[in-house]
Amino acid sequence: MKNRSINRRKSKRKLSNIKESPYIFILPYGVLFVILIVLPVLVAIGLSFTYFNTIEMPKFVGFKNYIDLLTGDSVFLQHGISNTLMYSLIVGPIGYLLAFLLAWMLSQVPHRIRTIYTVIIYSPSITGPIMMSVVWKVIFSGDQTGYLNYWLMKLQLINEPIQWLQSPEHLMPIMIFIGLWGSMGVGFLAMLAGLLNIDKTLYEAAYIDGIRNRWQEVFYITIPSMKPQMLFGAVMAIIGTFNASGMAATLSGGTPPPQYAGWMIVDHANDYGFIRYEMGYASAITVVLLIIVVIFNKISYKLFGDN
Amino acid sequence: MTNIGIKFNPKKFHRSQLKFHIFLTILSIFMALPIIFIFNNAFKPFTELFAYPPRFFVRKPTLENFKLLFNFSAESGIPASRYLFNSIMVTIIVIVLTLLISSSAAFALSKLEFKGKKTFNRINTLALMFVPVAVAIPRFLIIVNLGIFNTYLAHIIPLLAMPIGIFLLKQFIDQLPDELIEAAKIDGASKWRIYLTIILPLIKPPLVTVAILTFQTSWGNVEGSNIFVDREALRTLPFYMNTLVSGSGNIVAGAGMSAVAALIMFVPNLVLFIILQNKVMDSMAHTGIKN
């Protein structure tokens, strides 16, 4: 009798020990994190060394996928890589600078009007791809009823309508334009908040110390005071641009878009993965993309990180 | 001389701000144009959508396009309301679960001591760089092997692991003084009690931020409907909008309907952000990246 109650007390304590364990708090996230982030990356790396058509078992082929990808796949080399890099290297840094510049301006106007500006400037990034297909397709429509064509013809800048979305040389600049238009996302909000929270006495002290103009103010006080937000903005900008996919297809109305204009690495992976069912090859493409993203992030950590 | 440069976060208008106002106003109008355009197109009658020369603003607003959208979808077998219902349900579940999972994990990663904490934090910061579309294929295989392909869970589960959510919440909890938790411990409060009654109420601003970010990803997410689900009745609104837009061959003919569709997708986002943006700013200020 006595023994049993001791046992019960013991098991109760054990239960409360489990309930109180820190691991219980991270368990749900930890499990999801492993299943949805760690495991997919590992699976992708594993599959990238195989031939896998989703029906038969994966067959190990060594580095064949990578060799094919980096030596024989002209679509990937000429379009996928170069388009993705071009898009990211233009939209990333310019969008980032723009985000800082706008946040800096916004921090210098009064609260109420700032809210209105912020909502408007942030809104494009929450409209997403749907907006793109609806609005931009109509604006850049190829015939004379397309808004841009109509206005340009009215201003007599062009004589006949331009096929904006069907011609390879126009599609990419349009994608970059749309990318920039929607680039004021989370990073922009973080930068603005960072700016607004800089201690004002820092500026006062700096003026006593003889800082003369706004440039000095920005470089010696503003940016160093908000380094974490600057880094966060940079990481978000990189991810945002490398995430871009399907834009060309949506705009031009076909997969692949004419002459693979605007074809991105992710498009290429989706093409091989979900249309041709060559999962091994597609995985090799995604691994290459992940490596590129990590490299770019490492660079931004070097530039903006504390160490 | 004094206060010359201290113009950050000013209380009221000053002449020196004029140049910023001019620039920001012009830019705001430019940025808002497509959004204004959608609002106008959604209410344009048929004749105005096809009018030549094309007109930006609506002359005689009508609800015709809204009716058209719902009639069109009723004929195609699955009513638009079904997609809408799916989207709303998935989004609500995703937000609630994300907030619970992320906040408890962030609490542990910030204030509790355990083995492997540092490593986990470092991996999570690294995971900020994670590009979900890049691993769509392994995710697809995992979803199939979990046996949740073609279920609601296929929409929900992939969205739950949100490194950026953990990151924002953890940074905020780091700023809360340890004394708070020590005091509660001395009073005999359990860790769950501390989490529920002390931490959660204090981290409302970053929770709101995470909720907004989650809403935006979930509400606009097409990956689930494209890849993880192939039963029409389980697909969500953004997928339907996409098919509507690309399916209606003629760009201009579907323009009214797709504008309505885009409006339905966009307005909830905008309203939510306007209502909660102050809290978002608060929590974003604490976005420090420490390793």
Coordinates of C-alpha atoms in Angstrom, one line a residue:
Chain A
M1 CA 0.0 0.0 0.0
K2 CA 2.7 2.4 1.1
N3 CA 4.9 1.3 -1.7
R4 CA 2.3 1.9 -4.3
S5 CA 1.7 5.5 -3.2
I6 CA 5.4 6.1 -3.3
N7 CA 5.5 4.7 -6.8
R8 CA 2.6 6.9 -7.8
R9 CA 4.3 9.9 -6.4
K10 CA 7.5 9.0 -8.3
S11 CA 5.8 8.6 -11.6
K12 CA 4.0 11.9 -11.0
R13 CA 7.3 13.6 -10.4
K14 CA 8.6 12.0 -13.5
L15 CA 5.7 13.3 -15.5
S16 CA 6.1 16.8 -14.2
N17 CA 9.8 16.5 -15.0
I18 CA 8.9 15.8 -18.6
K19 CA 6.4 18.6 -18.6
E20 CA 8.9 21.0 -17.2
S21 CA 11.7 20.0 -19.6
P22 CA 12.9 22.8 -21.9
Y23 CA 12.8 20.2 -24.7
I24 CA 9.0 20.0 -24.6
F25 CA 8.9 23.7 -25.5
I26 CA 11.0 23.3 -28.7
L27 CA 9.8 19.9 -29.6
P28 CA 7.0 20.8 -32.0
Y29 CA 9.1 23.4 -33.8
G30 CA 12.2 21.2 -33.7
V31 CA 10.3 18.3 -35.3
L32 CA 8.8 20.5 -38.0
F33 CA 12.1 22.2 -38.5
V34 CA 13.8 18.9 -39.1
I35 CA 11.0 17.5 -41.3
L36 CA 10.5 20.5 -43.4
I37 CA 13.9 22.2 -43.6
V38 CA 16.8 20.0 -42.6
L39 CA 15.5 16.8 -44.1
P40 CA 14.5 18.4 -47.5
V41 CA 18.0 19.8 -47.9
L42 CA 19.6 16.5 -47.0
V43 CA 17.2 14.6 -49.4
A44 CA 17.9 17.1 -52.1
I45 CA 21.6 16.6 -51.7
G46 CA 21.1 12.8 -51.7
L47 CA 18.8 12.7 -54.7
S48 CA 21.2 15.0 -56.6
F49 CA 23.6 12.0 -57.0
T50 CA 20.9 9.7 -58.4
Y51 CA 18.7 9.1 -61.4
F52 CA 15.1 9.2 -60.1
N53 CA 11.9 9.3 -62.1
T54 CA 9.6 8.8 -59.1
I55 CA 8.4 5.4 -60.3
E56 CA 11.6 3.3 -60.1
M57 CA 13.9 3.3 -57.1
P58 CA 16.6 6.1 -57.3
K59 CA 19.8 4.8 -59.1
F60 CA 23.1 6.1 -57.9
V61 CA 24.9 7.9 -60.7
G62 CA 27.6 9.9 -58.8
F63 CA 28.4 13.4 -60.1
K64 CA 26.7 12.8 -63.4
N65 CA 23.8 15.2 -62.8
Y66 CA 26.2 18.0 -61.8
I67 CA 28.5 17.3 -64.7
D68 CA 25.6 17.4 -67.1
L69 CA 24.2 20.5 -65.5
L70 CA 27.5 22.4 -65.5
T71 CA 28.8 21.3 -68.9
G72 CA 25.9 20.2 -71.1
D73 CA 22.7 22.0 -70.1
S74 CA 22.8 25.1 -72.3
V75 CA 19.4 26.3 -71.1
F76 CA 20.6 26.3 -67.6
L77 CA 23.9 27.9 -68.3
Q78 CA 22.8 30.5 -70.8
H79 CA 19.4 31.3 -69.3
G80 CA 18.8 29.9 -65.9
I81 CA 22.1 31.0 -64.2
S82 CA 22.6 34.3 -66.1
N83 CA 19.0 35.4 -65.7
T84 CA 18.9 34.6 -62.0
L85 CA 22.2 36.3 -61.3
M86 CA 21.2 39.3 -63.4
Y87 CA 17.8 39.6 -61.7
S88 CA 19.3 39.2 -58.2
L89 CA 22.3 41.4 -58.7
I90 CA 20.1 44.2 -60.0
V91 CA 16.9 43.9 -57.9
G92 CA 18.8 42.8 -54.7
P93 CA 21.2 45.7 -54.3
I94 CA 19.1 48.4 -55.9
G95 CA 16.0 47.3 -54.0
Y96 CA 18.1 47.3 -50.8
L97 CA 19.5 50.8 -51.3
L98 CA 16.1 52.0 -52.2
A99 CA 14.7 50.5 -49.1
F100 CA 17.3 52.2 -46.9
L101 CA 16.9 55.6 -48.7
L102 CA 13.1 55.5 -48.4
A103 CA 13.2 54.4 -44.8
W104 CA 15.7 57.2 -44.1
M105 CA 13.4 59.8 -45.7
L106 CA 10.3 58.4 -44.0
S107 CA 12.0 58.6 -40.6
Q108 CA 12.3 62.4 -41.1
V109 CA 8.7 63.2 -41.6
P110 CA 6.0 63.3 -38.9
H111 CA 4.3 60.2 -37.7
R112 CA 0.8 60.4 -39.3
I113 CA 1.8 61.1 -42.8
R114 CA 4.7 58.6 -42.5
T115 CA 2.1 55.9 -41.8
I116 CA 0.3 56.7 -45.0
Y117 CA 3.5 56.7 -47.1
T118 CA 4.7 53.5 -45.4
V119 CA 1.5 51.6 -46.1
I120 CA 1.5 52.7 -49.8
I121 CA 5.2 51.9 -50.3
Y122 CA 4.9 48.5 -48.6
S123 CA 1.7 47.5 -50.3
P124 CA 3.2 46.3 -53.6
S125 CA 5.2 43.6 -51.8
I126 CA 2.0 42.1 -50.3
T127 CA 0.1 41.9 -53.5
G128 CA 2.2 39.1 -54.8
P129 CA 2.1 37.2 -58.1
I130 CA -1.7 37.5 -58.6
M131 CA -1.4 41.3 -59.0
M132 CA 1.4 40.7 -61.4
S133 CA -0.6 38.6 -63.8
V134 CA -3.7 40.9 -63.5
V135 CA -2.3 44.4 -63.7
W136 CA 1.0 44.1 -65.5
K137 CA -0.3 41.8 -68.2
V138 CA -2.9 44.5 -69.0
I139 CA -0.6 47.4 -68.8
F140 CA 2.1 45.7 -70.9
S141 CA -0.4 44.1 -73.3
G142 CA 1.1 43.8 -76.8
D143 CA -1.6 45.4 -78.9
Q144 CA -2.7 49.0 -79.1
T145 CA -5.2 48.6 -76.2
G146 CA -2.3 47.9 -73.8
Y147 CA -1.9 50.9 -71.6
L148 CA 1.8 51.4 -72.1
N149 CA 1.6 51.1 -75.9
Y150 CA -1.3 53.5 -76.0
W151 CA 0.5 56.1 -74.0
L152 CA 3.7 55.8 -75.8
M153 CA 1.9 56.0 -79.1
K154 CA -0.1 59.0 -78.0
L155 CA 3.2 60.7 -77.0
Q156 CA 4.4 59.7 -80.4
L157 CA 7.4 57.9 -79.0
I158 CA 6.6 54.8 -80.9
N159 CA 4.7 54.3 -84.2
E160 CA 3.3 50.8 -83.7
P161 CA 2.6 48.7 -80.6
I162 CA 5.5 46.8 -79.1
Q163 CA 5.1 43.1 -78.0
W164 CA 6.3 43.8 -74.5
L165 CA 5.7 40.4 -73.0
Q166 CA 6.5 38.2 -76.0
S167 CA 9.9 39.7 -77.0
P168 CA 12.9 38.3 -75.1
E169 CA 14.7 41.6 -75.0
H170 CA 11.8 43.4 -73.2
L171 CA 10.7 40.6 -70.8
M172 CA 13.7 40.7 -68.5
P173 CA 13.7 44.5 -68.0
I174 CA 10.0 44.4 -67.2
M175 CA 10.6 41.6 -64.7
I176 CA 13.3 43.7 -63.1
F177 CA 11.0 46.7 -63.0
I178 CA 8.3 44.7 -61.3
G179 CA 10.8 43.1 -58.9
L180 CA 12.0 46.5 -57.8
W181 CA 8.4 47.8 -57.5
G182 CA 7.7 45.0 -55.0
S183 CA 10.9 45.0 -53.2
M184 CA 10.0 47.1 -50.1
G185 CA 9.2 44.1 -48.0
V186 CA 10.0 43.0 -44.4
G187 CA 13.6 44.3 -44.7
F188 CA 12.3 47.8 -45.4
L189 CA 10.0 47.7 -42.4
A190 CA 12.9 46.5 -40.2
M191 CA 15.1 49.3 -41.4
L192 CA 12.5 51.9 -40.9
A193 CA 11.8 50.7 -37.4
G194 CA 15.6 50.6 -36.7
L195 CA 15.9 54.2 -37.9
L196 CA 13.1 55.4 -35.7
N197 CA 14.7 53.8 -32.6
I198 CA 18.1 55.3 -32.8
D199 CA 18.9 57.2 -29.7
K200 CA 18.5 60.9 -30.5
T201 CA 21.3 61.9 -28.0
L202 CA 23.7 60.1 -30.4
Y203 CA 23.0 62.8 -32.9
E204 CA 23.3 65.6 -30.3
A205 CA 26.7 64.2 -29.2
A206 CA 27.9 63.9 -32.8
Y207 CA 27.0 67.6 -33.5
I208 CA 29.0 68.6 -30.5
D209 CA 31.8 66.5 -31.8
G210 CA 31.7 68.4 -35.1
I211 CA 29.8 66.3 -37.6
R212 CA 29.0 68.7 -40.3
N213 CA 26.6 67.3 -42.9
R214 CA 24.0 64.7 -43.5
W215 CA 26.4 62.3 -45.2
Q216 CA 28.6 62.2 -42.2
E217 CA 25.6 61.8 -40.0
V218 CA 24.4 58.8 -42.1
F219 CA 27.7 57.0 -42.3
Y220 CA 29.0 57.6 -38.8
I221 CA 25.8 57.4 -36.7
T222 CA 22.8 56.2 -38.6
I223 CA 24.1 53.1 -40.3
P224 CA 26.3 51.8 -37.4
S225 CA 23.4 52.2 -35.0
M226 CA 21.2 50.0 -37.1
K227 CA 23.6 47.4 -38.3
P228 CA 21.4 44.4 -37.2
Q229 CA 18.4 45.8 -39.2
M230 CA 20.7 46.4 -42.2
L231 CA 21.9 42.8 -42.1
F232 CA 18.4 41.5 -41.7
G233 CA 17.3 43.6 -44.7
A234 CA 20.2 42.3 -46.7
V235 CA 19.3 38.7 -46.0
M236 CA 15.7 39.2 -46.8
A237 CA 16.6 41.0 -50.1
I238 CA 18.8 38.1 -51.1
I239 CA 16.2 35.5 -50.3
G240 CA 13.5 37.5 -52.0
T241 CA 15.3 37.8 -55.3
F242 CA 16.5 34.2 -55.5
N243 CA 13.0 33.0 -54.7
A244 CA 11.7 34.6 -57.8
S245 CA 10.2 32.0 -60.1
G246 CA 7.4 31.7 -62.6
M247 CA 7.4 35.4 -63.4
A248 CA 8.3 35.0 -67.0
A249 CA 5.8 32.2 -67.6
T250 CA 3.0 34.2 -66.0
L251 CA 3.8 37.4 -67.9
S252 CA 4.3 35.8 -71.3
G253 CA 1.5 33.3 -70.8
G254 CA 3.5 30.2 -71.5
T255 CA 6.1 27.7 -70.2
P256 CA 8.8 28.0 -71.3
P257 CA 8.6 31.7 -72.2
P258 CA 9.7 32.8 -75.6
Q259 CA 13.4 31.8 -76.1
Y260 CA 13.6 31.2 -72.4
A261 CA 13.6 34.9 -71.6
G262 CA 13.5 35.5 -67.9
W263 CA 13.9 31.8 -67.2
M264 CA 15.1 31.3 -63.6
I265 CA 17.0 28.6 -61.8
V266 CA 13.8 27.7 -59.8
D267 CA 11.8 27.5 -63.1
H268 CA 14.4 25.1 -64.4
A269 CA 14.2 22.9 -61.3
N270 CA 10.4 22.9 -61.4
D271 CA 10.5 22.1 -65.1
Y272 CA 12.7 19.0 -64.6
G273 CA 11.1 18.0 -61.3
F274 CA 7.4 18.3 -62.0
I275 CA 7.0 18.2 -65.8
R276 CA 9.8 15.8 -66.8
Y277 CA 9.9 13.9 -63.5
E278 CA 13.7 13.8 -63.5
M279 CA 13.9 14.3 -59.7
G280 CA 17.6 13.6 -59.4
Y281 CA 18.6 16.2 -62.0
A282 CA 16.1 18.7 -60.6
S283 CA 17.6 18.2 -57.1
A284 CA 21.1 18.9 -58.4
I285 CA 19.7 22.2 -59.7
T286 CA 18.2 23.1 -56.3
V287 CA 21.5 22.2 -54.6
V288 CA 23.3 24.6 -56.9
L289 CA 20.8 27.3 -56.1
L290 CA 21.1 26.7 -52.3
I291 CA 24.9 27.0 -52.6
I292 CA 24.6 30.2 -54.5
V293 CA 22.2 31.7 -51.9
V294 CA 24.5 30.6 -49.0
I295 CA 27.5 32.3 -50.7
F296 CA 25.6 35.5 -51.2
N297 CA 24.4 35.5 -47.6
K298 CA 27.9 34.8 -46.3
I299 CA 29.1 37.9 -48.2
S300 CA 26.3 40.0 -46.6
Y301 CA 27.2 38.7 -43.1
K302 CA 30.8 39.8 -43.8
L303 CA 29.7 43.2 -44.9
F304 CA 27.1 43.9 -42.2
G305 CA 27.7 41.4 -39.4
D306 CA 29.2 42.5 -36.1
N307 CA 32.3 40.3 -36.3
Chain B
M1 CA 23.3 75.3 -34.6
T2 CA 21.6 73.2 -32.0
N3 CA 19.2 70.6 -33.2
I4 CA 20.1 71.2 -36.9
G5 CA 20.6 67.5 -37.7
I6 CA 18.2 66.0 -35.2
K7 CA 15.3 65.7 -37.4
F8 CA 14.6 62.1 -37.0
N9 CA 11.1 61.2 -36.0
P10 CA 9.9 64.8 -35.9
K11 CA 6.7 65.9 -34.1
K12 CA 5.4 68.2 -36.7
F13 CA 5.9 69.6 -40.2
H14 CA 8.9 71.8 -40.9
R15 CA 10.0 73.5 -44.1
S16 CA 13.1 71.5 -44.3
Q17 CA 11.0 68.3 -44.8
L18 CA 9.5 69.7 -48.0
K19 CA 11.9 67.9 -50.3
F20 CA 11.2 64.6 -48.7
H21 CA 7.5 65.1 -48.9
I22 CA 7.7 66.0 -52.6
F23 CA 9.7 62.9 -53.4
L24 CA 7.7 60.6 -51.2
T25 CA 4.4 61.8 -52.6
I26 CA 5.4 61.3 -56.2
L27 CA 6.8 57.9 -55.4
S28 CA 3.7 56.9 -53.4
I29 CA 1.5 57.8 -56.3
F30 CA 3.6 55.8 -58.7
M31 CA 3.7 52.8 -56.3
A32 CA 0.0 52.9 -55.8
L33 CA -1.0 53.2 -59.5
P34 CA -1.4 49.5 -60.1
I35 CA -3.4 49.1 -56.9
I36 CA -5.7 52.0 -57.9
F37 CA -5.9 50.3 -61.3
I38 CA -7.1 47.1 -59.8
F39 CA -9.8 48.8 -57.8
N40 CA -11.0 50.6 -60.9
N41 CA -10.9 47.6 -63.2
A42 CA -12.8 45.5 -60.7
F43 CA -15.8 47.9 -61.0
K44 CA -15.5 48.6 -64.7
P45 CA -18.5 47.5 -66.9
F46 CA -17.7 45.4 -69.9
T47 CA -17.8 48.3 -72.4
E48 CA -15.2 50.3 -70.4
L49 CA -12.8 47.3 -70.1
F50 CA -12.7 47.1 -73.9
A51 CA -12.9 50.8 -74.6
Y52 CA -10.4 52.3 -76.9
P53 CA -8.6 54.5 -76.0
P54 CA -8.1 52.6 -72.7
R55 CA -9.2 54.5 -69.7
F56 CA -7.5 54.3 -66.3
F57 CA -10.4 55.4 -64.1
V58 CA -13.8 53.8 -64.0
R59 CA -16.7 56.0 -65.3
K60 CA -19.8 54.0 -64.4
P61 CA -18.9 51.6 -61.6
T62 CA -20.8 48.3 -61.5
L63 CA -20.8 45.1 -59.6
E64 CA -21.1 43.1 -62.8
N65 CA -17.6 41.6 -62.5
F66 CA -18.2 40.2 -59.1
K67 CA -21.4 38.5 -60.3
L68 CA -19.6 37.2 -63.3
L69 CA -16.8 35.7 -61.2
F70 CA -19.2 33.8 -59.0
N71 CA -21.4 32.6 -61.8
F72 CA -18.3 31.5 -63.8
S73 CA -17.0 29.5 -60.9
A74 CA -20.4 27.9 -60.2
E75 CA -20.5 26.6 -63.8
S76 CA -17.0 25.1 -63.5
G77 CA -18.2 22.6 -60.9
I78 CA -16.6 24.0 -57.8
P79 CA -17.9 27.3 -56.6
A80 CA -15.4 30.0 -55.8
S81 CA -16.8 30.0 -52.2
R82 CA -15.2 26.6 -51.8
Y83 CA -11.8 27.9 -52.6
L84 CA -12.4 30.9 -50.4
F85 CA -13.4 28.7 -47.5
N86 CA -10.3 26.5 -48.0
S87 CA -8.1 29.5 -48.0
I88 CA -9.6 31.1 -44.9
M89 CA -9.6 27.8 -43.0
V90 CA -6.0 27.0 -43.9
T91 CA -4.8 30.5 -43.1
I92 CA -6.5 30.6 -39.7
I93 CA -5.1 27.2 -38.7
V94 CA -1.6 28.1 -39.9
I95 CA -1.6 31.4 -38.0
V96 CA -2.7 29.9 -34.7
L97 CA -0.4 26.9 -34.9
T98 CA 2.6 29.0 -36.0
L99 CA 2.1 31.4 -33.2
L100 CA 1.9 28.6 -30.6
I101 CA 4.8 26.6 -31.9
S102 CA 7.1 29.6 -32.6
S103 CA 6.5 31.4 -29.3
S104 CA 7.1 28.4 -27.1
A105 CA 10.2 27.5 -29.0
A106 CA 11.5 31.0 -29.0
F107 CA 10.9 31.2 -25.2
A108 CA 12.9 28.0 -24.7
L109 CA 15.7 29.2 -27.0
S110 CA 15.9 32.5 -25.3
K111 CA 15.3 32.0 -21.6
L112 CA 15.7 28.3 -20.8
E113 CA 18.9 26.4 -20.4
F114 CA 19.4 23.1 -22.2
K115 CA 22.0 21.2 -24.1
G116 CA 22.2 22.0 -27.7
K117 CA 20.6 25.4 -27.4
K118 CA 23.5 27.3 -28.9
T119 CA 23.7 24.9 -31.9
F120 CA 20.0 25.1 -32.5
N121 CA 20.1 28.9 -32.4
R122 CA 22.9 29.0 -34.9
I123 CA 21.2 26.5 -37.2
N124 CA 18.0 28.5 -37.1
T125 CA 19.8 31.7 -38.0
L126 CA 21.3 29.9 -40.9
A127 CA 17.9 28.7 -41.8
L128 CA 16.8 32.3 -42.4
M129 CA 18.6 31.8 -45.7
F130 CA 16.5 28.8 -46.6
V131 CA 14.7 29.1 -49.9
P132 CA 11.6 26.9 -49.7
V133 CA 11.0 26.7 -53.5
A134 CA 14.4 25.4 -54.0
V135 CA 13.6 22.2 -52.1
A136 CA 10.0 21.8 -53.4
I137 CA 10.9 18.3 -54.7
P138 CA 12.1 16.7 -51.5
R139 CA 9.3 18.4 -49.7
F140 CA 6.9 16.8 -52.1
L141 CA 8.4 13.4 -51.5
I142 CA 8.2 14.0 -47.7
I143 CA 4.6 15.1 -47.9
V144 CA 3.7 11.9 -49.9
N145 CA 5.6 9.7 -47.4
L146 CA 3.9 11.3 -44.4
G147 CA 0.7 10.3 -46.0
I148 CA -0.8 13.8 -46.1
F149 CA -0.7 14.3 -49.8
N150 CA -4.2 15.5 -50.9
T151 CA -5.3 16.5 -47.5
Y152 CA -5.7 19.8 -45.8
L153 CA -2.6 19.1 -43.8
A154 CA -0.6 19.3 -47.0
H155 CA -1.5 23.0 -47.1
I156 CA -0.8 23.5 -43.4
I157 CA 2.3 21.6 -42.4
P158 CA 4.7 23.0 -44.9
L159 CA 4.0 26.5 -43.7
L160 CA 4.5 25.9 -40.0
A161 CA 8.3 25.9 -39.8
M162 CA 9.1 29.6 -40.0
P163 CA 12.7 30.4 -39.0
I164 CA 12.0 34.1 -39.4
G165 CA 9.2 33.9 -36.9
I166 CA 11.4 32.2 -34.3
F167 CA 14.1 34.7 -35.1
L168 CA 11.9 37.8 -34.5
L169 CA 10.3 36.3 -31.4
K170 CA 13.6 35.2 -29.8
Q171 CA 15.3 38.6 -30.4
F172 CA 12.3 40.2 -28.6
I173 CA 12.3 37.8 -25.7
D174 CA 16.0 38.3 -25.3
Q175 CA 15.3 41.9 -24.3
L176 CA 13.0 40.9 -21.5
P177 CA 14.8 41.0 -18.1
D178 CA 15.7 37.7 -16.6
E179 CA 14.6 39.0 -13.2
L180 CA 11.0 38.7 -14.3
I181 CA 11.4 35.0 -14.7
E182 CA 13.5 34.6 -11.6
A183 CA 10.8 36.3 -9.5
A184 CA 8.1 34.1 -10.9
K185 CA 10.2 31.0 -10.3
I186 CA 10.7 32.0 -6.6
D187 CA 6.9 32.3 -6.4
G188 CA 6.7 28.7 -7.5
A189 CA 5.5 29.2 -11.0
S190 CA 6.1 26.4 -13.5
K191 CA 7.7 27.0 -16.8
W192 CA 4.4 26.7 -18.6
R193 CA 2.9 29.2 -16.2
I194 CA 5.7 31.6 -16.9
Y195 CA 5.3 31.1 -20.6
L196 CA 1.6 31.6 -20.6
T197 CA 1.1 34.4 -18.0
I198 CA 4.3 36.4 -18.3
I199 CA 6.0 35.8 -21.7
L200 CA 3.0 35.7 -24.0
P201 CA 1.4 38.9 -22.9
L202 CA 4.7 40.7 -23.1
I203 CA 5.5 39.6 -26.7
K204 CA 2.3 40.8 -28.3
P205 CA 4.1 43.2 -30.8
P206 CA 6.3 40.5 -32.4
L207 CA 3.5 38.0 -32.3
V208 CA 1.4 40.4 -34.3
T209 CA 4.3 40.7 -36.8
V210 CA 4.7 37.0 -37.1
A211 CA 0.9 36.7 -37.5
I212 CA 1.0 39.2 -40.4
L213 CA 3.9 37.5 -42.1
T214 CA 2.3 34.2 -41.7
F215 CA -1.0 35.5 -43.1
Q216 CA 0.8 36.9 -46.1
T217 CA 2.6 33.7 -46.9
S218 CA -0.4 31.5 -46.2
W219 CA -3.0 33.6 -48.0
G220 CA -1.0 33.9 -51.1
N221 CA 0.6 30.5 -51.1
V222 CA 0.1 28.5 -54.3
E223 CA 2.8 25.9 -53.7
G224 CA 0.4 23.7 -51.7
S225 CA -2.3 23.7 -54.4
N226 CA 0.2 23.3 -57.2
I227 CA 2.3 20.5 -55.8
F228 CA 1.0 18.9 -52.6
V229 CA -2.6 18.6 -53.6
D230 CA -4.3 17.5 -56.8
R231 CA -7.9 17.3 -55.8
E232 CA -9.7 20.3 -57.1
A233 CA -12.0 20.7 -54.1
L234 CA -9.0 21.0 -51.8
R235 CA -7.2 23.8 -53.7
T236 CA -7.1 27.3 -52.4
L237 CA -8.1 30.7 -53.7
P238 CA -4.8 32.0 -55.1
F239 CA -4.5 28.8 -57.2
Y240 CA -8.0 29.4 -58.5
M241 CA -7.2 33.0 -59.3
N242 CA -4.1 32.0 -61.2
T243 CA -6.0 29.5 -63.3
L244 CA -8.7 32.0 -63.9
V245 CA -6.2 34.5 -65.2
S246 CA -4.2 32.2 -67.3
G247 CA -7.1 30.1 -68.4
S248 CA -9.2 32.9 -69.8
G249 CA -7.2 33.0 -73.0
N250 CA -8.0 36.6 -73.9
I251 CA -6.2 38.9 -71.5
V252 CA -8.7 41.7 -71.8
A253 CA -11.9 39.5 -71.6
G254 CA -10.9 38.1 -68.3
A255 CA -9.6 41.4 -67.0
G256 CA -12.7 42.4 -65.1
M257 CA -13.0 39.0 -63.4
S258 CA -9.3 38.7 -62.6
A259 CA -9.3 42.3 -61.2
V260 CA -12.1 41.2 -58.8
A261 CA -10.1 38.1 -57.9
A262 CA -6.9 40.1 -57.3
L263 CA -8.9 42.5 -55.1
I264 CA -10.2 39.7 -53.0
M265 CA -6.7 38.5 -52.5
F266 CA -5.2 41.9 -51.8
V267 CA -7.7 43.8 -49.6
P268 CA -7.5 41.5 -46.5
N269 CA -3.7 41.8 -46.6
L270 CA -3.8 45.6 -46.8
V271 CA -6.5 46.1 -44.1
L272 CA -4.7 43.8 -41.7
F273 CA -1.4 45.6 -42.2
I274 CA -2.9 49.0 -41.8
I275 CA -4.6 48.0 -38.5
L276 CA -1.5 46.4 -37.1
Q277 CA 1.4 48.3 -38.6
N278 CA 2.3 50.1 -35.4
K279 CA 3.0 46.9 -33.6
V280 CA 4.9 45.6 -36.5
M281 CA 7.2 48.6 -36.3
D282 CA 7.7 48.1 -32.6
S283 CA 8.9 44.5 -33.0
M284 CA 11.0 45.1 -36.0
A285 CA 13.0 47.6 -34.1
H286 CA 14.3 44.7 -32.0
T287 CA 15.6 42.8 -35.0
G288 CA 19.2 42.3 -33.9
I289 CA 21.1 39.5 -35.4
K290 CA 23.4 37.9 -32.8
N291 CA 25.0 34.6 -33.2

